[in-house]
Amino acid sequence: MKNYIIHDDWKIIEQGFHPDENRISESLLSIGNGRTGQRANFEEKYSGDTLRGSYVAGVYYPDKTRVGWWKNGYPEYFAKILNATNWIGIDVSVEGEELDLNKAKILSFSRDLDMKSGLLTRRFVAQLPSGKQIEVHSRRFLSIADQEIGAIRYSVKALNFSGEISFLPYIDGDVVNEDSNYDENFWISIAQKIDGCSGFVCLETKKTAFQVSTGMKFKAKLNQELLVLKTKAIQKEKYIGSSFSVQVKQGDEVCIEKYAAIISTLYHAKNKLQEATEKTLKRASDKGFDQLYADQEKSWAKRWETSDISIEGDVAAQQGIRFNIFQLNQTYLGDDERLNIGPKGFTGEKYGGVTYWDTEAYCLPFTLGTSPQMVSKNLLLYRYNHLQKAIKNAENLGFTNGAALYPMVTINGEECHNEWEITFEEIHRNGAIAYGIYNYINYTGDQEYLAPYGFEVLLALSRFWSQRVNWSDEKKKFVMLGVTGPNEYENNVNNNFHTSYMAVWTLKYTLEALDYVKKEHPLLFEGLVKKLKLNELKETSRWKKIINEMYFPYDKTRKIYLQQDGFLDKELIPVSELKPEDRPINQKWSWDRILRSPYIKQADTLQSIFWFEENFDHESTVRHFDFYEPLTVHESSLSSCIHAILAASIGRQEKAYEMYLRTARLDLDDYNNDTCDGLHITSMGGTWMAFVQGFGGMRLKNGLLNFKPFIPEGWNSYAFRLNFREAHLEFRMDKTQFRVFNHSNVNIDLVVHGQSYSLSAKKELTIKNI
Ligand code: BGC
């Protein structure tokens, strides 16, 4: 755990340079705009430890996999999110001496990320080995108003000398992924050009043939006066640069504005890339840094208007929640159904592929609550568009009749994960995808999603479950053998409660969906029956049989469902008795020891209880929580949010707060010692849930928003917002009352602490705290 980030309501601040934590700061201060992301690397040369990273949405490379024993059904490749062309580079030298913070004496240093506007700022005073001192101030952002533009304003002031300062703004495509399996370079050069102050490098990915053209255009000023620059072009393979020098007197400041265009074949035809790059650069440079930034501020203000959560009285918690919301908004804007939300977003390389069950389980609630409906629908369509590949994936494993197994991780619908215990066995992901459809329809009321899209996916998922279970003569029940639940610290178990529960629930929900489509859209249904070769009677009778006769391991003494068969054979020593030096166990213990231990990586049985809490009464939830939580090490970033919500719902407010802080500040405080690799973007959706569903107690019941809010001790007040169908609502909770503001033009009914209220358009409601 680290504690060097300064607490602030709106900014992530590093005060003083921490070279040992540089990779962590680079992750934390990453900027992004849904299309591109950039770690907080320095513009100028840095020879110290750094993970250079620029990433372009949807552009990937099928890296060859590394496995010991190849198993049939494994994917052929592991999709890597590519480190893409460096667009931020500006080398600086003073009278021939290169600026490199690893070699200079740093007299002062700070960098911060303003979450209000996505602006990364860095200021430092450096003394070069000759004794010359310069003050540098850099600002940059990736525009969310014009998503193919990045802008940098970089100024250098001569503090104690007069002489020549040279600059070399450049674009460098000669980049590699640190996590490349065979040290391969993934890019080949297509075209490049440098002409005065502007130029571009166009590269193509090997195998996948994506092209990305990255252009730059810059201007420079001396003490606010635009300079006419005499530039010298520099070209190397995949590299263009344009150097120039400025004579300065002590106290003078040279300021460069560098605009970048990042143009990919996801949005432009190959033969139009250069033209689009030049047009975009012209647009950026005509507007200039200030206007681009004004647009940026406006666009971010709009995002915050619907998604901000504010807390009075706890800066650490405030910074945490804003950081989570900010990073989610930087990663996914929801305007393109081919994109999704990767566990690291655009902040690092780890985790090939992009899409895990995390999207449906942890991120969808956030997009539902804070964005226009289309954003969440696009997340669902992403899966719909991958359905045929999920069916193929299941066929490869021996399933038939249009059964689908969605990949554990994917970028284009194909499986990219190949550890057998996860790829083949962590199949609860199929349940999460069904749950995503249910959650979307339940929240938005968009039942019409079912007939054209949802039902087809649900049918394929149910066909999978109905083949994946088998009848046990011994138990006289259906069983689910050889699975891995969300708790990846147990593999190849039988009858994992969560997986079996999701299977049964999916079958039930598919039956409901079938009835709805058949009744409401008979013609469409007839078409679907033909297209999907549905034998309604035969298939649904088996589903019903499974629903009625599924086996769930249960302990009659403790009156709890067991995570899987045999769980009670373990030595049930609580986590609190583990030695601190044994934690995190995934970094300290052998896998063999972990597998035999009772320790749970993340919510497993509790995940089902969270999703289906109406099926578990209060006492039962308490019993399950009290049995499983003490055995849980929360070593997945996805763990604490679910525990925070459950703790809140059973009245354990202190525990809820502890778990909330852990999820909200997971990266800021580097709880799991891995922020250096990138941020835990998908768990940030969980943080939002922990707040709104935990502290706010928000649930949706029979189409009505319900709340059971409480305020953690030490906080004066908090406020959150929700988009719900046509309504836009703001909720403010303080020590004495809960207020709801209806900012929209529609009336809305809601329930607070079990009491029903009607709230007219543009009106507010005040409820005294109980
Ligand atoms: C978790 C999975 C999750 C994945 C990506 C793993 O550590 O156990 O549940 O899908 O990370 O976030």
JSON list of N, CA, C and O and ligand atoms in Angstrom, two decimals, residues 343 351 356-358 362 408 426 428 486 488 601-602 635-638 682, ligand 1:
[
{"chain": "A", "resi": 343, "resn": "PRO", "atom": "N", "xyz": [-10.28, -4.32, -18.54]},
{"chain": "A", "resi": 343, "resn": "PRO", "atom": "CA", "xyz": [-9.90, -4.21, -17.13]},
{"chain": "A", "resi": 343, "resn": "PRO", "atom": "C", "xyz": [-8.80, -3.17, -16.88]},
{"chain": "A", "resi": 343, "resn": "PRO", "atom": "O", "xyz": [-8.72, -2.63, -15.79]},
{"chain": "A", "resi": 351, "resn": "TYR", "atom": "N", "xyz": [-3.38, -7.93, -19.16]},
{"chain": "A", "resi": 351, "resn": "TYR", "atom": "CA", "xyz": [-4.67, -8.46, -19.61]},
{"chain": "A", "resi": 351, "resn": "TYR", "atom": "C", "xyz": [-4.79, -8.26, -21.12]},
{"chain": "A", "resi": 351, "resn": "TYR", "atom": "O", "xyz": [-5.13, -7.18, -21.58]},
{"chain": "A", "resi": 356, "resn": "TYR", "atom": "N", "xyz": [-14.26, -8.82, -20.36]},
{"chain": "A", "resi": 356, "resn": "TYR", "atom": "CA", "xyz": [-14.49, -9.90, -19.42]},
{"chain": "A", "resi": 356, "resn": "TYR", "atom": "C", "xyz": [-15.95, -9.83, -18.96]},
{"chain": "A", "resi": 356, "resn": "TYR", "atom": "O", "xyz": [-16.66, -8.89, -19.30]},
{"chain": "A", "resi": 357, "resn": "TRP", "atom": "N", "xyz": [-16.33, -10.73, -18.08]},
{"chain": "A", "resi": 357, "resn": "TRP", "atom": "CA", "xyz": [-17.66, -10.63, -17.49]},
{"chain": "A", "resi": 357, "resn": "TRP", "atom": "C", "xyz": [-17.79, -9.36, -16.68]},
{"chain": "A", "resi": 357, "resn": "TRP", "atom": "O", "xyz": [-18.88, -8.91, -16.35]},
{"chain": "A", "resi": 358, "resn": "ASP", "atom": "N", "xyz": [-16.66, -8.73, -16.39]},
{"chain": "A", "resi": 358, "resn": "ASP", "atom": "CA", "xyz": [-16.63, -7.48, -15.64]},
{"chain": "A", "resi": 358, "resn": "ASP", "atom": "C", "xyz": [-17.60, -6.45, -16.23]},
{"chain": "A", "resi": 358, "resn": "ASP", "atom": "O", "xyz": [-18.20, -5.66, -15.50]},
{"chain": "A", "resi": 362, "resn": "TYR", "atom": "N", "xyz": [-20.10, -5.44, -13.59]},
{"chain": "A", "resi": 362, "resn": "TYR", "atom": "CA", "xyz": [-19.63, -4.31, -12.79]},
{"chain": "A", "resi": 362, "resn": "TYR", "atom": "C", "xyz": [-19.75, -2.96, -13.48]},
{"chain": "A", "resi": 362, "resn": "TYR", "atom": "O", "xyz": [-19.84, -1.93, -12.80]},
{"chain": "A", "resi": 408, "resn": "MET", "atom": "N", "xyz": [-13.96, -16.02, -22.09]},
{"chain": "A", "resi": 408, "resn": "MET", "atom": "CA", "xyz": [-13.60, -15.42, -20.79]},
{"chain": "A", "resi": 408, "resn": "MET", "atom": "C", "xyz": [-13.05, -14.03, -21.02]},
{"chain": "A", "resi": 408, "resn": "MET", "atom": "O", "xyz": [-13.29, -13.11, -20.27]},
{"chain": "A", "resi": 426, "resn": "GLU", "atom": "N", "xyz": [-14.46, -21.41, -16.24]},
{"chain": "A", "resi": 426, "resn": "GLU", "atom": "CA", "xyz": [-15.04, -20.25, -15.55]},
{"chain": "A", "resi": 426, "resn": "GLU", "atom": "C", "xyz": [-16.26, -19.78, -16.34]},
{"chain": "A", "resi": 426, "resn": "GLU", "atom": "O", "xyz": [-16.33, -18.65, -16.84]},
{"chain": "A", "resi": 428, "resn": "HIS", "atom": "N", "xyz": [-19.31, -19.22, -15.48]},
{"chain": "A", "resi": 428, "resn": "HIS", "atom": "CA", "xyz": [-20.34, -18.34, -14.89]},
{"chain": "A", "resi": 428, "resn": "HIS", "atom": "C", "xyz": [-20.45, -17.06, -15.69]},
{"chain": "A", "resi": 428, "resn": "HIS", "atom": "O", "xyz": [-21.41, -16.33, -15.59]},
{"chain": "A", "resi": 486, "resn": "PRO", "atom": "N", "xyz": [-16.32, -17.59, -9.59]},
{"chain": "A", "resi": 486, "resn": "PRO", "atom": "CA", "xyz": [-15.60, -16.31, -9.58]},
{"chain": "A", "resi": 486, "resn": "PRO", "atom": "C", "xyz": [-14.36, -16.38, -8.69]},
{"chain": "A", "resi": 486, "resn": "PRO", "atom": "O", "xyz": [-13.37, -15.71, -8.94]},
{"chain": "A", "resi": 488, "resn": "GLU", "atom": "N", "xyz": [-11.29, -17.63, -8.20]},
{"chain": "A", "resi": 488, "resn": "GLU", "atom": "CA", "xyz": [-10.31, -18.37, -9.02]},
{"chain": "A", "resi": 488, "resn": "GLU", "atom": "C", "xyz": [-9.27, -19.08, -8.16]},
{"chain": "A", "resi": 488, "resn": "GLU", "atom": "O", "xyz": [-8.36, -19.71, -8.69]},
{"chain": "A", "resi": 601, "resn": "LYS", "atom": "N", "xyz": [-10.94, -15.53, -3.29]},
{"chain": "A", "resi": 601, "resn": "LYS", "atom": "CA", "xyz": [-10.36, -14.36, -3.95]},
{"chain": "A", "resi": 601, "resn": "LYS", "atom": "C", "xyz": [-11.35, -13.19, -3.99]},
{"chain": "A", "resi": 601, "resn": "LYS", "atom": "O", "xyz": [-10.98, -12.03, -3.83]},
{"chain": "A", "resi": 602, "resn": "GLN", "atom": "N", "xyz": [-12.60, -13.50, -4.28]},
{"chain": "A", "resi": 602, "resn": "GLN", "atom": "CA", "xyz": [-13.61, -12.44, -4.48]},
{"chain": "A", "resi": 602, "resn": "GLN", "atom": "C", "xyz": [-14.99, -13.05, -4.26]},
{"chain": "A", "resi": 602, "resn": "GLN", "atom": "O", "xyz": [-15.12, -14.26, -4.18]},
{"chain": "A", "resi": 635, "resn": "GLU", "atom": "N", "xyz": [-8.52, -10.36, -3.09]},
{"chain": "A", "resi": 635, "resn": "GLU", "atom": "CA", "xyz": [-7.35, -10.14, -3.94]},
{"chain": "A", "resi": 635, "resn": "GLU", "atom": "C", "xyz": [-7.73, -9.91, -5.40]},
{"chain": "A", "resi": 635, "resn": "GLU", "atom": "O", "xyz": [-6.86, -9.74, -6.26]},
{"chain": "A", "resi": 636, "resn": "SER", "atom": "N", "xyz": [-9.00, -9.92, -5.68]},
{"chain": "A", "resi": 636, "resn": "SER", "atom": "CA", "xyz": [-9.46, -9.41, -6.97]},
{"chain": "A", "resi": 636, "resn": "SER", "atom": "C", "xyz": [-10.02, -8.02, -6.69]},
{"chain": "A", "resi": 636, "resn": "SER", "atom": "O", "xyz": [-10.68, -7.79, -5.68]},
{"chain": "A", "resi": 637, "resn": "SER", "atom": "N", "xyz": [-9.76, -7.12, -7.63]},
{"chain": "A", "resi": 637, "resn": "SER", "atom": "CA", "xyz": [-10.26, -5.75, -7.47]},
{"chain": "A", "resi": 637, "resn": "SER", "atom": "C", "xyz": [-11.78, -5.72, -7.48]},
{"chain": "A", "resi": 637, "resn": "SER", "atom": "O", "xyz": [-12.40, -4.74, -7.10]},
{"chain": "A", "resi": 638, "resn": "LEU", "atom": "N", "xyz": [-12.39, -6.85, -7.91]},
{"chain": "A", "resi": 638, "resn": "LEU", "atom": "CA", "xyz": [-13.85, -6.86, -8.05]},
{"chain": "A", "resi": 638, "resn": "LEU", "atom": "C", "xyz": [-14.54, -7.29, -6.75]},
{"chain": "A", "resi": 638, "resn": "LEU", "atom": "O", "xyz": [-15.76, -7.43, -6.71]},
{"chain": "A", "resi": 682, "resn": "THR", "atom": "N", "xyz": [-12.34, -1.82, -14.68]},
{"chain": "A", "resi": 682, "resn": "THR", "atom": "CA", "xyz": [-13.68, -2.39, -14.56]},
{"chain": "A", "resi": 682, "resn": "THR", "atom": "C", "xyz": [-14.15, -2.40, -13.11]},
{"chain": "A", "resi": 682, "resn": "THR", "atom": "O", "xyz": [-15.35, -2.25, -12.85]},
{"chain": "B", "resi": 1, "resn": "BGC", "atom": "C1", "xyz": [-10.82, -11.78, -11.61]},
{"chain": "B", "resi": 1, "resn": "BGC", "atom": "C2", "xyz": [-11.89, -12.01, -12.66]},
{"chain": "B", "resi": 1, "resn": "BGC", "atom": "C3", "xyz": [-11.90, -10.82, -13.58]},
{"chain": "B", "resi": 1, "resn": "BGC", "atom": "C4", "xyz": [-10.52, -10.55, -14.17]},
{"chain": "B", "resi": 1, "resn": "BGC", "atom": "C5", "xyz": [-10.48, -9.27, -14.98]},
{"chain": "B", "resi": 1, "resn": "BGC", "atom": "C6", "xyz": [-9.48, -11.56, -12.29]},
{"chain": "B", "resi": 1, "resn": "BGC", "atom": "O1", "xyz": [-8.50, -11.30, -11.33]},
{"chain": "B", "resi": 1, "resn": "BGC", "atom": "O2", "xyz": [-10.72, -12.91, -10.77]},
{"chain": "B", "resi": 1, "resn": "BGC", "atom": "O3", "xyz": [-13.15, -12.16, -12.04]},
{"chain": "B", "resi": 1, "resn": "BGC", "atom": "O4", "xyz": [-12.80, -11.06, -14.62]},
{"chain": "B", "resi": 1, "resn": "BGC", "atom": "O5", "xyz": [-9.58, -10.41, -13.12]},
{"chain": "B", "resi": 1, "resn": "BGC", "atom": "O6", "xyz": [-10.80, -8.18, -14.19]}
]
